[in-house]
């Protein structure tokens, strides 16, 4: 049987080995919790009380899966179409639901074939289950326990991420992590997730999740909280140091975004966009300061009033314009970093 | 510090004394991001201007990293000196990697992909470069800069996450691409010809570099090197579009349209600038 406790115990060791081979040794999330649980189950009564599903979800690399309830799997309606995708359908169903196989059933040459079928079956059912109310609830519990990890992008400030597939068809790509703040997807930091199919989470889940729990979704606009900006904003009426955040769009994200964007600097000076190596990708992470600015762009992605003149990132444009007479400029003289007392020394020894 | 002490005890014999403090430092775990600073750079006092104010026991720390320290010092003093020596080496390193030779050394490490790869899926395993958020020590740990998405990420491993960012400085990756514009990563496509071969490290990095060159030159198929335009490269960048049952999510789609309008405006601005310069 696949859920033999001996086999279970050996698996985490394999995972560690794998990580060491990887050379980077990033054991960011540690498996101990899962192991403890496993011990708790197995020590009380041997094998029989651990269902296939909870065994499967406790395997290293399967931390992102939630446990699909058996009645969801037993309802044929929820499985529509899957029997054409999963080989050894009947045997896989029996394995997932812990049904003793019929003795007179056709013999399967190798139990590992059924195991992989069962994994695919469970994964595809899981993709559907996590879109249901119960599934979303199971996943938010994992989300709030930080099971899925945090965004690697520095300015997302360790925002929690959710698993996400790039395809709903199995066998195409492994699981990725979606960050609701930068709306981008990342490779999981640990190599043990490289064997997990992204289709088992699907393309929809991550976004339905943040539509369902809007209080966890960062809003699409961001105003830095400083320098008297609060007087201009309508949301600061309650007088506390951190005013309550409100997104006027009730269907949008209701969380204050982490809106800082990285600004490359050389010797404390911003790199000008006129340099060949100057910034080209700031737009990818930029947010407007107010929700109204979003409406200045029409559905085709054009500025509605011709040349838009908002505050956004236009300071750079204006500053550059003043310097036009100086011919080719590599750095625009902005934001001199006063910490940098050794600037002249540096320039002296360069080259 | 602990490692140092352990090593001292374990080696004992004179055979290992031949290796310098710097090579010991570079080979100890967690210091993989550092490159070797040339000894004559350290010995030129001009390059160390101001550092004597940052470091306690500066003369002894300098002696330690240049292997000129007397052996007959107290063990507890030696331990504290080791901390200062690391700080000194780090701050010298930050200055060194923005010199011509230092850039070249870090470039070799970049080509061997010693700083890891961008975690962003659409950057397709773009190699990263270390960067600090401040040039003042003891403030922020080292981050990794991706030349493709032009954003910064935290190192995956905690032993790199604890390195001081000031040992690399805020300038380094941007100066590297300023000095070597042909190495600016393309905004689209895999860093190498075959995504599968991109894992092979050293020998694929040569091909990578050529791939980068070809790609950049492809953008404007004109004169190589100096005349290559990067005005409109952003239009080629891939981005992720969240979808629910195949439909874009309203508020995110709106934000993305706005971001792309900002991008288009920058491209228009840069192209106008370029055509004006050509006239």
Coordinates of C-alpha atoms in Angstrom, one line a residue:
Chain A
X1 CA 0.0 0.0 0.0
X2 CA 1.2 3.5 -0.7
X3 CA 0.4 4.8 2.7
X4 CA 2.7 2.5 4.5
X5 CA 4.2 4.5 7.3
X6 CA 7.7 3.3 6.6
X7 CA 7.5 4.7 3.1
X8 CA 6.1 7.9 4.4
X9 CA 9.0 8.3 6.8
X10 CA 11.6 7.9 4.1
X11 CA 10.2 10.5 1.8
X12 CA 11.1 13.6 3.7
X13 CA 14.7 12.4 3.7
X14 CA 14.6 12.2 -0.1
X15 CA 13.4 15.7 -0.3
X16 CA 16.2 17.0 1.8
X17 CA 18.7 15.2 -0.4
X18 CA 17.2 16.7 -3.4
X19 CA 17.5 20.2 -2.0
X20 CA 21.2 19.7 -1.1
X21 CA 21.8 18.7 -4.7
X22 CA 20.2 21.9 -5.7
X23 CA 23.2 23.6 -4.1
X24 CA 21.3 26.7 -2.9
X25 CA 20.1 25.0 0.2
X26 CA 16.9 27.1 0.5
X27 CA 15.0 25.2 3.1
X28 CA 12.6 28.1 3.6
X29 CA 9.6 26.2 4.7
X30 CA 10.5 23.3 6.9
X31 CA 8.7 20.1 6.9
X32 CA 8.7 19.4 10.6
X33 CA 5.0 20.2 11.1
X34 CA 3.9 17.8 8.6
X35 CA 6.1 15.1 10.0
X36 CA 4.7 15.6 13.4
X37 CA 1.2 15.3 12.1
X38 CA 2.1 12.1 10.3
X39 CA 3.6 10.6 13.5
X40 CA 0.4 11.6 15.3
X41 CA -1.7 9.7 12.8
X42 CA 0.5 6.7 12.4
X43 CA 1.4 6.0 16.0
X44 CA -2.1 5.8 17.3
X45 CA -3.3 3.1 14.9
X46 CA -1.3 1.5 12.1
X47 CA -2.0 2.7 8.5
X48 CA -5.8 2.1 8.4
X49 CA -6.8 5.5 9.9
X50 CA -4.8 7.6 7.6
X51 CA -6.9 8.1 4.5
X52 CA -5.1 8.2 1.1
X53 CA -6.1 11.8 0.8
X54 CA -4.5 12.9 4.1
X55 CA -1.4 10.8 3.3
X56 CA -1.1 12.4 -0.1
X57 CA -1.5 15.9 1.3
X58 CA 1.2 15.3 3.9
X59 CA 3.8 14.3 1.4
X60 CA 6.8 16.6 1.0
X61 CA 6.0 19.0 -1.8
X62 CA 2.3 18.6 -1.4
X63 CA 1.9 21.2 1.3
X64 CA -0.1 23.4 -1.1
X65 CA -2.9 20.9 -1.5
X66 CA -5.9 21.0 0.8
X67 CA -7.9 17.9 1.6
X68 CA -10.8 17.4 -0.7
X69 CA -13.8 16.0 1.1
X70 CA -14.8 12.5 0.1
X71 CA -18.4 13.5 -0.7
X72 CA -17.1 16.0 -3.2
X73 CA -15.2 13.2 -5.0
X74 CA -18.1 10.8 -4.6
X75 CA -20.5 13.2 -6.4
X76 CA -20.2 12.1 -10.1
X77 CA -21.2 15.5 -11.3
X78 CA -18.0 17.0 -9.9
X79 CA -16.0 14.6 -11.9
X80 CA -17.6 15.2 -15.3
X81 CA -15.1 14.7 -18.1
X82 CA -12.2 13.6 -15.9
X83 CA -12.7 9.9 -16.7
X84 CA -11.5 10.5 -20.2
X85 CA -8.3 12.2 -19.0
X86 CA -7.3 9.8 -16.1
X87 CA -6.1 6.3 -17.1
X88 CA -7.2 3.4 -14.8
X89 CA -10.1 5.5 -13.7
X90 CA -11.8 2.9 -11.6
X91 CA -8.6 1.8 -9.8
X92 CA -7.6 5.3 -9.2
X93 CA -10.9 6.2 -7.7
X94 CA -10.7 3.1 -5.4
X95 CA -7.3 4.2 -4.3
X96 CA -8.2 7.8 -3.6
X97 CA -11.3 6.8 -1.7
X98 CA -9.7 3.9 0.1
X99 CA -12.1 1.3 -1.3
X100 CA -10.7 -2.2 -1.2
X101 CA -10.3 -3.3 -4.8
X102 CA -12.3 -6.2 -6.2
X103 CA -10.4 -9.4 -6.2
X104 CA -11.7 -10.4 -9.7
X105 CA -10.8 -7.0 -11.2
X106 CA -8.3 -7.1 -14.1
X107 CA -4.8 -7.2 -12.7
X108 CA -2.8 -4.0 -13.0
X109 CA 0.8 -4.9 -13.8
X110 CA 2.3 -2.2 -11.6
X111 CA 0.8 -0.4 -8.7
X112 CA 2.8 2.7 -9.4
X113 CA 0.8 3.2 -12.6
X114 CA -2.4 3.4 -10.5
X115 CA -0.6 5.7 -8.0
X116 CA 0.2 8.2 -10.7
X117 CA -3.4 7.9 -12.0
X118 CA -4.7 8.5 -8.5
X119 CA -2.5 11.5 -8.1
X120 CA -3.8 13.0 -11.4
X121 CA -7.3 12.2 -10.4
X122 CA -6.9 13.9 -7.1
X123 CA -5.1 16.8 -8.6
X124 CA -7.8 17.5 -11.1
X125 CA -10.6 17.1 -8.6
X126 CA -8.6 19.4 -6.3
X127 CA -8.4 22.0 -9.1
X128 CA -12.3 22.0 -9.1
X129 CA -12.7 21.7 -5.4
X130 CA -10.7 24.8 -4.5
X131 CA -13.1 26.9 -6.5
X132 CA -16.0 25.9 -4.3
X133 CA -17.0 27.6 -1.1
X134 CA -15.6 24.8 1.0
X135 CA -12.4 24.6 -1.0
X136 CA -11.8 28.4 -0.8
X137 CA -12.3 28.2 2.9
X138 CA -9.8 25.4 3.2
X139 CA -7.3 27.4 1.2
X140 CA -7.7 30.6 3.1
X141 CA -6.8 28.7 6.3
X142 CA -3.6 27.7 4.6
X143 CA -3.1 31.2 3.3
X144 CA -3.4 32.7 6.7
X145 CA -1.0 30.2 8.1
X146 CA 1.5 31.3 5.5
X147 CA 1.7 27.8 4.0
X148 CA 2.2 29.1 0.5
X149 CA 5.1 31.5 1.4
X150 CA 5.6 35.1 0.5
X151 CA 6.4 37.2 -2.5
X152 CA 10.2 37.3 -3.3
X153 CA 9.9 40.8 -4.6
X154 CA 11.4 43.2 -2.1
X155 CA 8.8 45.9 -2.4
X156 CA 5.9 43.6 -2.0
X157 CA 7.2 43.4 1.6
X158 CA 6.6 39.7 2.2
X159 CA 3.0 39.7 0.9
X160 CA 1.5 36.2 1.2
X161 CA 1.1 34.4 -2.2
X162 CA -1.2 31.7 -3.4
X163 CA -0.5 28.7 -5.7
X164 CA -1.4 29.1 -9.3
X165 CA -1.2 27.1 -12.5
X166 CA -0.4 28.5 -15.9
X167 CA -2.6 25.9 -17.5
X168 CA -5.7 23.8 -16.6
X169 CA -4.4 20.9 -18.6
X170 CA -2.1 18.5 -16.6
X171 CA 1.4 17.8 -17.7
X172 CA 2.3 21.2 -19.1
X173 CA 3.9 23.3 -16.3
X174 CA 4.6 23.1 -12.6
X175 CA 2.9 25.1 -9.9
X176 CA 3.7 28.8 -9.6
X177 CA 3.0 31.4 -6.9
X178 CA 0.8 34.4 -7.6
X179 CA 1.3 37.6 -5.7
X180 CA -1.8 39.8 -5.4
X181 CA 0.3 42.9 -4.9
X182 CA 2.5 42.9 -8.0
X183 CA 0.0 40.7 -9.9
X184 CA 2.8 38.5 -11.1
X185 CA 3.8 34.9 -10.8
X186 CA 7.0 33.4 -9.3
X187 CA 8.8 30.1 -9.2
X188 CA 8.4 28.5 -5.8
X189 CA 11.7 28.9 -3.8
X190 CA 12.0 25.3 -3.0
X191 CA 12.8 22.6 -5.5
X192 CA 10.4 20.2 -3.9
X193 CA 7.6 21.9 -5.7
X194 CA 9.1 21.4 -9.1
X195 CA 7.3 18.0 -9.3
X196 CA 3.9 19.5 -8.6
X197 CA 1.6 20.0 -11.6
X198 CA 0.3 23.6 -11.9
X199 CA -3.0 22.2 -13.3
X200 CA -3.8 20.7 -9.9
X201 CA -4.4 24.3 -8.8
X202 CA -5.6 25.7 -12.1
X203 CA -5.5 29.2 -13.7
X204 CA -8.6 30.5 -12.0
X205 CA -8.2 29.7 -8.3
X206 CA -5.7 32.4 -7.4
X207 CA -7.9 35.2 -8.8
X208 CA -11.2 33.8 -7.6
X209 CA -9.6 33.6 -4.2
X210 CA -8.8 37.3 -4.1
X211 CA -12.2 38.1 -5.6
X212 CA -13.8 36.1 -2.8
X213 CA -11.7 37.6 0.0
X214 CA -11.4 41.2 -1.2
X215 CA -10.0 42.3 2.2
X216 CA -6.8 40.4 1.3
X217 CA -6.5 41.9 -2.2
X218 CA -4.4 45.1 -2.5
X219 CA -6.1 48.0 -4.2
X220 CA -4.8 49.1 -7.7
X221 CA -3.8 52.6 -6.5
X222 CA -1.3 53.7 -3.9
X223 CA -0.4 57.0 -2.3
X224 CA 2.7 57.2 -0.2
X225 CA 1.7 58.0 3.4
X226 CA 3.7 61.1 4.1
X227 CA 4.3 64.8 3.5
X228 CA 0.8 66.1 4.1
X229 CA -0.7 63.9 1.5
X230 CA -3.5 62.9 4.0
X231 CA -5.2 66.3 3.8
X232 CA -5.8 65.7 0.1
X233 CA -7.2 62.2 0.5
X234 CA -10.8 61.7 1.4
X235 CA -10.1 58.5 3.5
X236 CA -8.3 60.1 6.4
X237 CA -11.2 61.5 8.3
X238 CA -11.1 59.2 11.3
X239 CA -8.1 61.0 12.8
X240 CA -6.0 58.0 13.7
X241 CA -2.4 57.9 12.6
X242 CA -3.1 55.2 10.0
X243 CA -6.4 56.1 8.4
X244 CA -8.8 53.3 7.4
X245 CA -8.3 52.2 3.9
X246 CA -11.2 52.4 1.5
X247 CA -11.3 51.4 -2.2
X248 CA -14.2 53.3 -3.8
X249 CA -14.7 50.3 -6.1
X250 CA -16.6 47.8 -3.9
X251 CA -15.7 45.0 -6.2
X252 CA -12.0 45.7 -6.0
X253 CA -9.2 44.9 -3.6
X254 CA -9.8 46.4 -0.1
X255 CA -6.3 46.3 1.2
X256 CA -3.8 49.1 1.1
X257 CA -1.2 48.2 -1.6
X258 CA 2.5 48.0 -1.1
X259 CA 3.2 50.5 -3.8
X260 CA 6.9 51.3 -3.7
X261 CA 8.8 50.8 -6.9
X262 CA 12.5 50.2 -7.1
X263 CA 14.5 53.2 -8.5
X264 CA 18.0 52.3 -9.8
X265 CA 20.7 54.7 -8.7
X266 CA 24.4 55.2 -9.6
X267 CA 26.4 57.0 -6.9
X268 CA 23.1 58.3 -5.5
X269 CA 21.8 59.7 -8.7
X270 CA 18.8 58.1 -10.4
X271 CA 19.7 56.5 -13.7
X272 CA 18.1 58.6 -16.4
X273 CA 15.7 56.9 -18.8
X274 CA 17.7 58.5 -21.5
X275 CA 20.6 56.2 -20.8
X276 CA 20.6 53.1 -22.9
X277 CA 20.7 51.1 -19.7
X278 CA 18.1 53.4 -18.1
X279 CA 14.9 52.2 -16.6
X280 CA 12.4 50.7 -19.0
X281 CA 10.2 48.6 -16.7
X282 CA 9.0 50.9 -14.0
X283 CA 5.4 50.7 -15.5
X284 CA 5.2 47.1 -14.7
X285 CA 5.0 47.8 -10.9
X286 CA 3.6 51.3 -10.9
X287 CA 0.3 52.2 -9.4
X288 CA -1.6 55.5 -9.9
X289 CA -2.0 57.6 -6.8
X290 CA -5.8 57.7 -7.0
X291 CA -8.4 55.4 -8.4
X292 CA -9.7 58.2 -10.7
X293 CA -6.4 58.0 -12.7
X294 CA -7.2 54.5 -13.7
X295 CA -10.2 55.9 -15.6
X296 CA -8.0 58.2 -17.7
X297 CA -7.1 55.2 -19.9
X298 CA -9.8 53.8 -22.2
X299 CA -10.5 50.1 -22.9
X300 CA -8.0 50.1 -25.7
X301 CA -5.3 51.4 -23.4
X302 CA -5.1 54.9 -24.7
X303 CA -5.1 58.1 -22.6
X304 CA -8.6 59.6 -22.9
X305 CA -7.6 63.3 -22.9
X306 CA -4.7 63.0 -25.3
X307 CA -1.7 63.8 -23.3
X308 CA -2.2 62.8 -19.7
X309 CA -0.7 65.1 -17.2
X310 CA -1.1 63.4 -13.9
X311 CA 1.5 63.2 -11.1
X312 CA 2.4 59.6 -11.7
X313 CA 5.9 59.3 -12.9
X314 CA 6.0 62.5 -14.8
X315 CA 8.5 64.2 -12.5
X316 CA 11.2 62.5 -14.4
X317 CA 10.0 63.8 -17.7
X318 CA 9.9 67.4 -16.4
X319 CA 13.3 67.2 -14.9
X320 CA 14.8 65.8 -18.0
X321 CA 13.3 68.5 -20.1
X322 CA 15.2 71.1 -18.1
X323 CA 18.5 69.4 -18.9
X324 CA 18.0 69.1 -22.6
X325 CA 20.6 71.7 -23.5
X326 CA 23.4 69.7 -22.0
X327 CA 23.5 67.2 -24.8
X328 CA 23.8 63.5 -24.0
X329 CA 23.0 62.9 -20.3
X330 CA 23.6 59.7 -18.5
X331 CA 22.2 60.6 -15.1
X332 CA 19.7 63.2 -14.3
X333 CA 20.7 65.0 -11.1
X334 CA 17.9 64.0 -8.8
X335 CA 17.6 62.8 -5.2
X336 CA 21.1 63.1 -4.2
X337 CA 21.7 60.5 -1.5
X338 CA 23.2 62.4 1.3
X339 CA 24.4 59.2 3.1
X340 CA 26.9 58.8 0.4
X341 CA 29.9 60.8 1.6
X342 CA 32.5 59.0 -0.4
X343 CA 31.2 59.9 -3.8
X344 CA 34.2 61.9 -4.9
X345 CA 36.6 59.3 -3.8
X346 CA 34.7 56.7 -5.9
X347 CA 34.7 58.8 -8.9
X348 CA 38.4 59.4 -8.5
X349 CA 39.3 55.7 -8.5
X350 CA 36.9 54.6 -11.2
X351 CA 38.8 53.5 -14.3
Chain B
X1 CA 33.8 34.3 13.5
X2 CA 32.9 30.9 14.8
X3 CA 34.0 29.2 11.6
X4 CA 37.2 30.9 11.7
X5 CA 37.8 29.7 15.2
X6 CA 36.9 26.2 14.4
X7 CA 39.1 26.2 11.4
X8 CA 42.0 27.5 13.4
X9 CA 41.7 24.6 15.8
X10 CA 41.1 22.0 13.2
X11 CA 43.9 22.9 10.9
X12 CA 46.6 23.7 13.3
X13 CA 49.4 22.6 11.0
X14 CA 51.3 25.2 9.0
X15 CA 50.2 23.9 5.7
X16 CA 46.9 25.8 5.6
X17 CA 48.5 29.0 6.7
X18 CA 49.7 29.6 3.2
X19 CA 46.1 30.4 2.1
X20 CA 45.3 34.1 2.7
X21 CA 42.5 35.6 4.8
X22 CA 40.8 36.7 1.7
X23 CA 40.7 33.3 0.1
X24 CA 39.5 31.8 3.4
X25 CA 36.8 34.4 3.6
X26 CA 35.7 33.8 0.0
X27 CA 35.5 30.1 0.5
X28 CA 33.4 30.2 3.7
X29 CA 29.8 29.3 3.4
X30 CA 27.4 32.2 2.7
X31 CA 30.1 34.4 1.1
X32 CA 29.5 33.1 -2.4
X33 CA 28.4 36.5 -3.7
X34 CA 31.8 38.2 -2.9
X35 CA 34.6 38.4 -5.4
X36 CA 38.3 38.6 -4.7
X37 CA 39.6 42.2 -4.3
X38 CA 43.0 42.6 -5.8
X39 CA 45.6 43.1 -3.1
X40 CA 47.1 46.2 -4.7
X41 CA 43.7 47.8 -4.6
X42 CA 43.6 47.2 -0.8
X43 CA 47.2 48.3 -0.3
X44 CA 46.5 51.6 -2.1
X45 CA 45.4 53.8 0.9
X46 CA 43.7 56.2 -1.5
X47 CA 41.0 53.6 -2.1
X48 CA 40.4 53.2 1.6
X49 CA 39.8 56.9 2.3
X50 CA 37.3 57.4 5.1
X51 CA 37.0 53.7 6.1
X52 CA 39.2 54.3 9.2
X53 CA 36.2 56.2 10.6
X54 CA 33.9 53.2 10.0
X55 CA 35.9 50.5 11.6
X56 CA 37.1 49.9 15.1
X57 CA 40.8 48.8 15.3
X58 CA 41.1 49.7 11.7
X59 CA 44.9 49.2 11.4
X60 CA 44.7 45.6 12.8
X61 CA 41.7 44.8 10.7
X62 CA 43.6 45.9 7.7
X63 CA 46.6 43.8 8.7
X64 CA 44.3 40.8 9.2
X65 CA 42.8 40.9 5.7
X66 CA 46.2 41.5 4.1
X67 CA 47.8 38.7 6.3
X68 CA 50.2 40.9 8.1
X69 CA 48.8 40.5 11.5
X70 CA 51.1 39.3 14.3
X71 CA 50.1 35.9 15.6
X72 CA 50.6 36.7 19.3
X73 CA 47.3 38.5 19.9
X74 CA 44.6 37.5 22.4
X75 CA 41.9 35.1 21.2
X76 CA 39.0 37.3 22.3
X77 CA 40.5 40.3 20.7
X78 CA 41.0 38.2 17.6
X79 CA 37.3 37.3 17.5
X80 CA 36.2 40.9 17.6
X81 CA 38.8 41.8 15.1
X82 CA 37.4 39.2 12.7
X83 CA 34.0 41.0 12.8
X84 CA 35.8 44.3 12.0
X85 CA 37.8 42.6 9.2
X86 CA 34.7 41.4 7.6
X87 CA 33.2 44.8 7.7
X88 CA 36.3 46.3 6.3
X89 CA 36.5 43.8 3.5
X90 CA 32.8 44.3 2.7
X91 CA 33.2 48.1 2.4
X92 CA 36.3 47.7 0.3
X93 CA 34.5 45.2 -1.8
X94 CA 31.7 47.7 -2.4
X95 CA 34.2 50.2 -3.8
X96 CA 36.2 47.5 -5.7
X97 CA 33.3 46.1 -7.7
X98 CA 32.6 49.5 -9.3
X99 CA 36.1 49.8 -10.7
X100 CA 37.0 48.4 -14.1
X101 CA 38.7 45.3 -12.8
X102 CA 36.1 44.7 -10.1
X103 CA 33.3 45.0 -12.6
X104 CA 35.1 42.4 -14.8
X105 CA 35.4 40.0 -11.9
X106 CA 31.8 40.3 -11.0
X107 CA 30.9 39.9 -14.6
X108 CA 32.6 36.5 -14.6
X109 CA 30.5 35.5 -11.6
X110 CA 27.4 36.8 -13.3
X111 CA 28.1 34.7 -16.3
X112 CA 28.6 31.7 -14.1
X113 CA 25.2 32.5 -12.6
X114 CA 26.5 32.6 -9.1
X115 CA 23.9 35.0 -7.8
X116 CA 20.9 32.9 -8.8
X117 CA 18.1 33.4 -11.2
X118 CA 15.1 35.7 -11.2
X119 CA 12.1 34.1 -9.5
X120 CA 9.7 35.8 -11.8
X121 CA 8.3 33.2 -14.1
X122 CA 8.2 35.5 -17.2
X123 CA 11.9 36.5 -16.7
X124 CA 12.7 32.9 -17.8
X125 CA 15.5 32.2 -15.4
X126 CA 17.3 35.5 -16.0
X127 CA 20.6 35.5 -14.0
X128 CA 20.6 38.1 -11.2
X129 CA 23.1 40.6 -9.7
X130 CA 23.6 41.6 -6.1
X131 CA 22.6 45.1 -5.0
X132 CA 22.3 47.0 -1.8
X133 CA 19.4 49.4 -0.9
X134 CA 21.8 51.7 0.9
X135 CA 25.6 52.3 1.0
X136 CA 25.6 52.5 4.8
X137 CA 26.5 49.3 6.6
X138 CA 24.2 47.6 9.1
X139 CA 21.0 48.9 7.5
X140 CA 19.6 46.6 4.8
X141 CA 20.6 43.1 3.7
X142 CA 21.7 42.3 0.2
X143 CA 19.0 42.1 -2.6
X144 CA 19.2 40.7 -6.1
X145 CA 18.6 42.8 -9.2
X146 CA 17.1 41.4 -12.3
X147 CA 18.2 43.2 -15.5
X148 CA 15.1 42.0 -17.3
X149 CA 12.2 43.1 -15.1
X150 CA 14.5 45.7 -13.5
X151 CA 13.2 44.8 -10.1
X152 CA 14.8 43.6 -6.9
X153 CA 14.2 40.3 -5.0
X154 CA 15.2 38.8 -1.7
X155 CA 17.7 36.0 -1.9
X156 CA 16.1 32.5 -1.6
X157 CA 18.6 31.3 1.0
X158 CA 18.7 32.7 4.5
X159 CA 22.5 32.6 4.5
X160 CA 22.5 35.1 1.7
X161 CA 19.6 37.0 3.2
X162 CA 21.8 38.0 6.1
X163 CA 24.7 39.6 4.1
X164 CA 24.9 43.3 4.4
X165 CA 23.8 45.1 1.3
X166 CA 26.3 47.8 1.8
X167 CA 29.1 45.3 0.8
X168 CA 27.7 45.5 -2.7
X169 CA 26.4 49.0 -2.8
X170 CA 23.5 50.6 -4.6
X171 CA 25.4 51.4 -7.7
X172 CA 27.0 48.1 -8.9
X173 CA 24.4 46.4 -11.2
X174 CA 23.5 49.7 -12.9
X175 CA 27.0 50.6 -13.5
X176 CA 27.7 47.2 -14.9
X177 CA 24.9 47.6 -17.6
X178 CA 26.1 51.2 -18.2
X179 CA 29.6 50.0 -18.9
X180 CA 28.6 46.8 -20.8
X181 CA 25.4 47.9 -22.6
X182 CA 25.6 44.8 -24.8
X183 CA 24.8 42.7 -21.8
X184 CA 21.5 44.4 -21.0
X185 CA 19.1 41.4 -21.0
X186 CA 16.5 41.2 -23.7
X187 CA 12.9 41.7 -22.4
X188 CA 11.5 38.6 -24.1
X189 CA 12.5 35.1 -25.0
X190 CA 14.7 32.7 -23.0
X191 CA 18.2 33.9 -21.9
X192 CA 19.7 31.1 -24.0
X193 CA 18.7 29.5 -27.3
X194 CA 17.3 26.5 -25.5
X195 CA 15.6 26.8 -22.1
X196 CA 16.7 23.3 -21.2
X197 CA 20.4 24.1 -21.6
X198 CA 20.2 27.1 -19.4
X199 CA 20.8 25.0 -16.4
X200 CA 24.3 24.1 -17.4
X201 CA 26.1 27.0 -15.9
X202 CA 29.5 27.9 -17.3
X203 CA 29.5 26.7 -20.8
X204 CA 26.0 27.9 -21.5
X205 CA 26.8 31.4 -20.3
X206 CA 29.0 32.0 -23.2
X207 CA 26.2 31.2 -25.5
X208 CA 23.9 33.3 -23.3
X209 CA 26.0 36.3 -23.9
X210 CA 26.0 35.9 -27.6
X211 CA 22.2 35.4 -27.4
X212 CA 21.9 38.6 -25.6
X213 CA 24.0 40.4 -28.2
X214 CA 22.0 39.1 -31.0
X215 CA 18.8 39.9 -29.4
X216 CA 19.8 43.5 -28.6
X217 CA 21.0 44.0 -32.1
X218 CA 17.8 42.5 -33.5
X219 CA 15.9 45.3 -31.8
X220 CA 17.5 47.8 -34.1
X221 CA 19.3 46.0 -36.9
X222 CA 21.8 48.8 -37.5
X223 CA 25.2 49.6 -36.1
X224 CA 26.4 47.4 -33.3
X225 CA 27.4 48.5 -29.8
X226 CA 27.0 52.2 -29.3
X227 CA 24.1 52.8 -31.6
X228 CA 21.7 50.2 -30.3
X229 CA 18.4 51.6 -29.2
X230 CA 16.6 50.4 -26.2
X231 CA 13.8 53.0 -26.5
X232 CA 11.0 50.5 -27.2
X233 CA 12.3 47.3 -25.6
X234 CA 9.6 47.5 -22.9
X235 CA 7.0 46.8 -25.6
X236 CA 8.5 43.3 -25.9
X237 CA 8.2 42.5 -22.2
X238 CA 5.9 39.6 -21.3
X239 CA 3.5 40.1 -18.5
X240 CA 1.1 37.9 -16.6
X241 CA -2.6 38.4 -17.0
X242 CA -4.8 37.0 -14.2
X243 CA -7.9 35.3 -15.6
X244 CA -11.0 33.7 -14.0
X245 CA -12.4 31.0 -16.3
X246 CA -10.5 32.6 -19.1
X247 CA -11.8 36.1 -18.5
X248 CA -9.5 38.9 -17.2
X249 CA -10.2 40.2 -13.8
X250 CA -11.8 43.6 -14.1
X251 CA -9.8 45.7 -11.6
X252 CA -6.5 44.1 -12.4
X253 CA -7.1 44.5 -16.1
X254 CA -7.8 48.1 -15.6
X255 CA -4.6 48.6 -13.7
X256 CA -2.7 46.8 -16.3
X257 CA -4.1 48.9 -19.1
X258 CA -3.1 52.0 -17.1
X259 CA 0.4 50.6 -16.6
X260 CA 0.7 49.8 -20.3
X261 CA -0.4 53.4 -21.1
X262 CA 2.4 54.7 -18.9
X263 CA 4.8 52.4 -20.7
X264 CA 3.6 53.5 -24.2
X265 CA 4.0 57.1 -23.1
X266 CA 7.6 56.5 -22.1
X267 CA 8.3 54.7 -25.3
X268 CA 6.9 57.6 -27.3
X269 CA 8.9 60.0 -25.2
X270 CA 12.1 58.1 -25.8
X271 CA 11.5 57.6 -29.5
X272 CA 10.8 61.3 -30.0
X273 CA 14.0 62.1 -28.2
X274 CA 15.9 59.7 -30.3
X275 CA 14.6 61.0 -33.6
X276 CA 15.4 64.6 -32.4
X277 CA 19.0 63.5 -31.6
X278 CA 19.4 62.0 -35.1
X279 CA 18.4 65.1 -36.9

